[in-house]
Amino acid sequence: AQSVTQLDSQVPVFEEAPVELRCNYSSSVSVYLFWYVQYPNQGLQLLLKYLSGSTLVKGINGFEAEFNKSQTSFHLRKPSVHISDTAEYFCAVLNTGGFKTIFGAGTRLFVKA
Amino acid sequence: NAGVTQTPKFRVLKTGQSMTLLCAQDMNHEYMYWYRQDPGMGLRLIHYSVGEGTTAKGEVPDGYNVSRLKKQNFLLGLESAAPSQTSVYFCASRGLYTEAFFGQGTRLTVV
């Protein structure tokens, strides 16, 4: 069975600083990987996804992530954050050919002025 | 397109009462899911469906039942609500090789 570990529960960062949110996964087969964002009192929105091909994936709002198969990681990065990036971020994994998307516990990003 | 729509958005139940949460999607997706979200625990899968007429248990199915009589709808039922079922419930749907699309959530409080 697959699993996802988000290594930081909270990440405080100053506005315009770079940020990295870490995600490791476990699976015995090939996977698809996703990052979602959740703003307060809203549902989850897709930030970016890795299905195949280039291991560097670019998403919305200036975010990007790199798939590292050898380290089973899919870390999310942004070179310069804004106050509006304050939200909770979820990493998720889906086994290729599988039915269930499994989510990490989430990382709360707090951007300070 | 409306995407994924959940009803109701808020509900307060007394212990022992029953209720049904409705999820509707208009994207012709085969797969549908019910998750619950609790602080510090991310999203945990309750039940899912891989097509009309099918259902399967997820990580935390106890106390819940589901039905998928029509492809576009996925119902989540609580037969006898307990305070431990206080949570935010999310429905999601996806196509074969796509990401999941989420509804806006249902905030349920059981007193």
CSV table of C-alpha atoms in Angstrom, one decimal:
chain,number,residue,atom,x,y,z
A,1,ALA,CA,0.0,0.0,0.0
A,2,GLN,CA,1.1,3.5,-0.6
A,3,SER,CA,1.7,6.2,2.0
A,4,VAL,CA,2.7,9.8,2.2
A,5,THR,CA,4.7,11.7,4.8
A,6,GLN,CA,4.9,15.5,4.9
A,7,LEU,CA,7.9,16.2,7.0
A,8,ASP,CA,6.8,19.6,8.4
A,9,SER,CA,3.4,20.3,10.0
A,10,GLN,CA,4.0,24.1,10.0
A,11,VAL,CA,6.3,26.3,8.0
A,12,PRO,CA,6.5,30.0,8.9
A,13,VAL,CA,8.3,32.2,6.4
A,14,PHE,CA,8.7,35.9,5.7
A,15,GLU,CA,7.2,37.5,2.6
A,16,GLU,CA,9.4,37.3,-0.5
A,17,ALA,CA,11.6,34.6,1.0
A,18,PRO,CA,11.9,31.2,-0.7
A,19,VAL,CA,10.1,28.2,0.7
A,20,GLU,CA,10.3,24.4,0.4
A,21,LEU,CA,7.6,22.0,1.6
A,22,ARG,CA,8.8,18.5,1.9
A,23,CYS,CA,7.0,15.3,0.9
A,24,ASN,CA,8.1,11.7,0.9
A,25,TYR,CA,6.1,8.8,-0.4
A,26,SER,CA,6.2,5.0,-0.2
A,27,SER,CA,4.9,2.7,-2.9
A,28,SER,CA,5.9,-0.7,-4.4
A,29,VAL,CA,4.8,0.4,-7.9
A,30,SER,CA,5.0,3.5,-10.1
A,31,VAL,CA,3.0,6.5,-8.9
A,32,TYR,CA,1.4,9.7,-9.9
A,33,LEU,CA,2.0,12.6,-7.5
A,34,PHE,CA,0.1,15.7,-6.6
A,35,TRP,CA,0.2,18.9,-4.6
A,36,TYR,CA,-3.0,20.5,-3.5
A,37,VAL,CA,-3.7,23.8,-1.7
A,38,GLN,CA,-6.5,24.5,0.7
A,39,TYR,CA,-7.4,28.0,1.7
A,40,PRO,CA,-9.5,28.5,4.9
A,41,ASN,CA,-13.0,27.1,4.7
A,42,GLN,CA,-12.6,25.9,1.1
A,43,GLY,CA,-12.0,22.7,-0.7
A,44,LEU,CA,-8.8,21.5,-2.2
A,45,GLN,CA,-7.4,22.9,-5.4
A,46,LEU,CA,-4.7,21.3,-7.5
A,47,LEU,CA,-1.4,23.1,-7.6
A,48,LEU,CA,0.5,20.7,-9.8
A,49,LYS,CA,0.9,17.1,-10.8
A,50,TYR,CA,3.4,14.6,-11.9
A,51,LEU,CA,2.2,11.8,-14.2
A,52,SER,CA,5.2,11.1,-16.3
A,53,GLY,CA,8.0,12.8,-18.3
A,54,SER,CA,10.0,15.7,-17.0
A,55,THR,CA,10.7,15.4,-13.3
A,56,LEU,CA,10.4,19.1,-12.7
A,57,VAL,CA,6.8,20.1,-12.7
A,58,LYS,CA,5.5,23.7,-12.8
A,59,GLY,CA,2.2,24.6,-11.4
A,60,ILE,CA,0.0,27.6,-10.7
A,61,ASN,CA,0.9,30.6,-8.6
A,62,GLY,CA,4.6,30.2,-9.3
A,63,PHE,CA,5.0,26.8,-7.5
A,64,GLU,CA,7.1,24.0,-8.8
A,65,ALA,CA,8.0,20.5,-7.6
A,66,GLU,CA,10.6,17.9,-8.4
A,67,PHE,CA,10.0,14.2,-8.6
A,68,ASN,CA,13.0,12.3,-7.2
A,69,LYS,CA,12.4,8.5,-7.7
A,70,SER,CA,15.6,7.4,-5.9
A,71,GLN,CA,14.7,9.4,-2.8
A,72,THR,CA,11.0,8.8,-3.2
A,73,SER,CA,10.4,12.5,-2.7
A,74,PHE,CA,8.2,15.2,-4.3
A,75,HIS,CA,9.2,18.5,-2.6
A,76,LEU,CA,7.3,21.7,-3.4
A,77,ARG,CA,9.1,25.0,-3.9
A,78,LYS,CA,8.5,28.6,-4.5
A,79,PRO,CA,11.3,31.2,-5.0
A,80,SER,CA,9.4,34.1,-3.4
A,81,VAL,CA,6.2,33.8,-1.4
A,82,HIS,CA,3.4,36.2,-0.9
A,83,ILE,CA,1.0,36.8,2.0
A,84,SER,CA,-1.7,35.3,-0.1
A,85,ASP,CA,0.2,31.9,-0.2
A,86,THR,CA,-0.8,31.4,3.4
A,87,ALA,CA,-2.7,28.1,3.3
A,88,GLU,CA,-2.5,24.4,4.0
A,89,TYR,CA,-0.7,22.3,1.4
A,90,PHE,CA,-1.3,18.6,0.9
A,91,CYS,CA,0.9,16.1,-1.0
A,92,ALA,CA,-0.9,13.1,-2.5
A,93,VAL,CA,0.0,9.8,-4.2
A,94,LEU,CA,-1.9,7.6,-6.5
A,95,ASN,CA,-0.5,4.2,-7.7
A,96,THR,CA,-0.6,3.9,-11.5
A,97,GLY,CA,-3.5,1.7,-12.2
A,98,GLY,CA,-4.8,2.2,-8.7
A,99,PHE,CA,-8.0,3.6,-7.4
A,100,LYS,CA,-7.2,5.4,-4.2
A,101,THR,CA,-5.5,8.8,-3.8
A,102,ILE,CA,-3.7,8.9,-0.4
A,103,PHE,CA,-3.0,12.2,1.2
A,104,GLY,CA,-0.3,13.4,3.6
A,105,ALA,CA,-1.2,15.1,6.9
A,106,GLY,CA,-0.7,18.6,5.4
A,107,THR,CA,1.7,21.4,5.9
A,108,ARG,CA,0.5,24.8,7.1
A,109,LEU,CA,2.4,27.6,5.4
A,110,PHE,CA,2.2,30.9,7.2
A,111,VAL,CA,3.7,33.9,5.4
A,112,LYS,CA,4.6,36.8,7.6
A,113,ALA,CA,4.9,40.4,6.5
B,1,ASN,CA,-19.5,23.6,-15.2
B,2,ALA,CA,-20.4,23.2,-11.6
B,3,GLY,CA,-17.7,20.4,-11.0
B,4,VAL,CA,-18.3,18.7,-7.7
B,5,THR,CA,-21.2,19.9,-5.5
B,6,GLN,CA,-21.9,18.8,-2.0
B,7,THR,CA,-25.0,19.3,0.0
B,8,PRO,CA,-25.5,20.4,2.7
B,9,LYS,CA,-22.6,22.8,3.6
B,10,PHE,CA,-23.3,22.7,7.3
B,11,ARG,CA,-25.2,20.5,9.6
B,12,VAL,CA,-25.6,19.9,13.4
B,13,LEU,CA,-26.8,16.5,14.5
B,14,LYS,CA,-27.7,15.1,17.9
B,15,THR,CA,-26.1,11.9,18.9
B,16,GLY,CA,-28.0,8.9,17.4
B,17,GLN,CA,-29.6,10.9,14.6
B,18,SER,CA,-29.1,9.9,11.0
B,19,MET,CA,-28.3,11.9,7.9
B,20,THR,CA,-27.2,11.6,4.3
B,21,LEU,CA,-24.7,13.8,2.5
B,22,LEU,CA,-25.0,14.1,-1.2
B,23,CYS,CA,-22.2,14.6,-3.7
B,24,ALA,CA,-22.9,15.3,-7.4
B,25,GLN,CA,-20.4,15.7,-10.2
B,26,ASP,CA,-21.0,16.7,-13.8
B,27,MET,CA,-17.7,15.7,-15.3
B,28,ASN,CA,-18.7,12.1,-16.2
B,29,HIS,CA,-16.0,10.8,-13.8
B,30,GLU,CA,-15.9,7.1,-13.0
B,31,TYR,CA,-14.3,7.3,-9.6
B,32,MET,CA,-15.8,9.1,-6.6
B,33,TYR,CA,-14.6,9.4,-3.0
B,34,TRP,CA,-15.6,10.5,0.4
B,35,TYR,CA,-12.9,11.8,2.8
B,36,ARG,CA,-13.0,13.3,6.2
B,37,GLN,CA,-10.6,16.0,7.4
B,38,ASP,CA,-9.6,16.4,11.0
B,39,PRO,CA,-6.9,18.7,12.4
B,40,GLY,CA,-3.4,17.3,12.0
B,41,MET,CA,-4.6,14.1,10.2
B,42,GLY,CA,-5.0,15.3,6.7
B,43,LEU,CA,-7.7,13.6,4.6
B,44,ARG,CA,-8.7,10.1,5.4
B,45,LEU,CA,-10.6,8.0,2.9
B,46,ILE,CA,-13.9,6.7,4.2
B,47,HIS,CA,-15.4,4.9,1.1
B,48,TYR,CA,-14.9,5.1,-2.6
B,49,SER,CA,-16.6,4.0,-5.8
B,50,VAL,CA,-15.0,2.9,-9.1
B,51,GLY,CA,-18.2,3.1,-11.1
B,52,GLU,CA,-22.0,3.1,-11.0
B,53,GLY,CA,-23.3,0.5,-8.7
B,54,THR,CA,-19.9,-0.2,-7.0
B,55,THR,CA,-18.6,0.8,-3.6
B,56,ALA,CA,-15.6,-0.1,-1.5
B,57,LYS,CA,-14.2,0.6,2.0
B,58,GLY,CA,-11.4,3.1,2.6
B,59,GLU,CA,-9.2,3.6,5.7
B,60,VAL,CA,-12.0,4.7,8.1
B,61,PRO,CA,-15.3,3.1,7.0
B,62,ASP,CA,-16.9,2.3,10.3
B,63,GLY,CA,-20.1,4.1,11.1
B,64,TYR,CA,-20.7,5.1,7.5
B,65,ASN,CA,-22.4,3.7,4.5
B,66,VAL,CA,-22.5,4.8,0.8
B,67,SER,CA,-24.4,4.2,-2.4
B,68,ARG,CA,-23.8,5.0,-6.0
B,69,LEU,CA,-27.0,4.3,-7.8
B,70,LYS,CA,-26.3,6.9,-10.6
B,71,LYS,CA,-22.9,7.6,-12.0
B,72,GLN,CA,-23.0,11.3,-11.2
B,73,ASN,CA,-24.1,10.9,-7.5
B,74,PHE,CA,-22.3,9.4,-4.5
B,75,LEU,CA,-24.2,9.4,-1.1
B,76,LEU,CA,-22.6,9.1,2.3
B,77,GLY,CA,-24.9,8.0,5.1
B,78,LEU,CA,-24.5,8.1,8.9
B,79,GLU,CA,-27.0,5.8,10.5
B,80,SER,CA,-26.4,6.7,14.1
B,81,ALA,CA,-24.2,9.8,14.5
B,82,ALA,CA,-21.6,9.9,17.2
B,83,PRO,CA,-19.5,12.9,18.4
B,84,SER,CA,-16.4,11.2,16.9
B,85,GLN,CA,-17.9,11.8,13.5
B,86,THR,CA,-17.7,15.6,14.0
B,87,SER,CA,-15.5,16.6,11.1
B,88,VAL,CA,-15.4,18.2,7.7
B,89,TYR,CA,-16.4,15.9,4.9
B,90,PHE,CA,-15.1,16.2,1.3
B,91,CYS,CA,-16.3,14.5,-1.8
B,92,ALA,CA,-14.0,14.1,-4.8
B,93,SER,CA,-14.2,12.7,-8.2
B,94,ARG,CA,-11.6,11.9,-10.9
B,95,GLY,CA,-11.2,10.4,-14.3
B,96,LEU,CA,-9.0,7.5,-15.2
B,97,TYR,CA,-5.6,9.3,-15.3
B,98,THR,CA,-6.5,12.6,-13.8
B,99,GLU,CA,-6.3,14.4,-10.5
B,100,ALA,CA,-9.1,14.4,-8.1
B,101,PHE,CA,-11.6,17.4,-8.1
B,102,PHE,CA,-13.0,18.3,-4.8
B,103,GLY,CA,-16.3,19.8,-3.5
B,104,GLN,CA,-16.4,22.6,-1.0
B,105,GLY,CA,-16.9,20.4,2.0
B,106,THR,CA,-19.6,19.7,4.6
B,107,ARG,CA,-19.0,20.8,8.1
B,108,LEU,CA,-20.8,18.3,10.4
B,109,THR,CA,-21.1,18.7,14.2
B,110,VAL,CA,-22.5,16.0,16.3
B,111,VAL,CA,-23.6,17.1,19.8
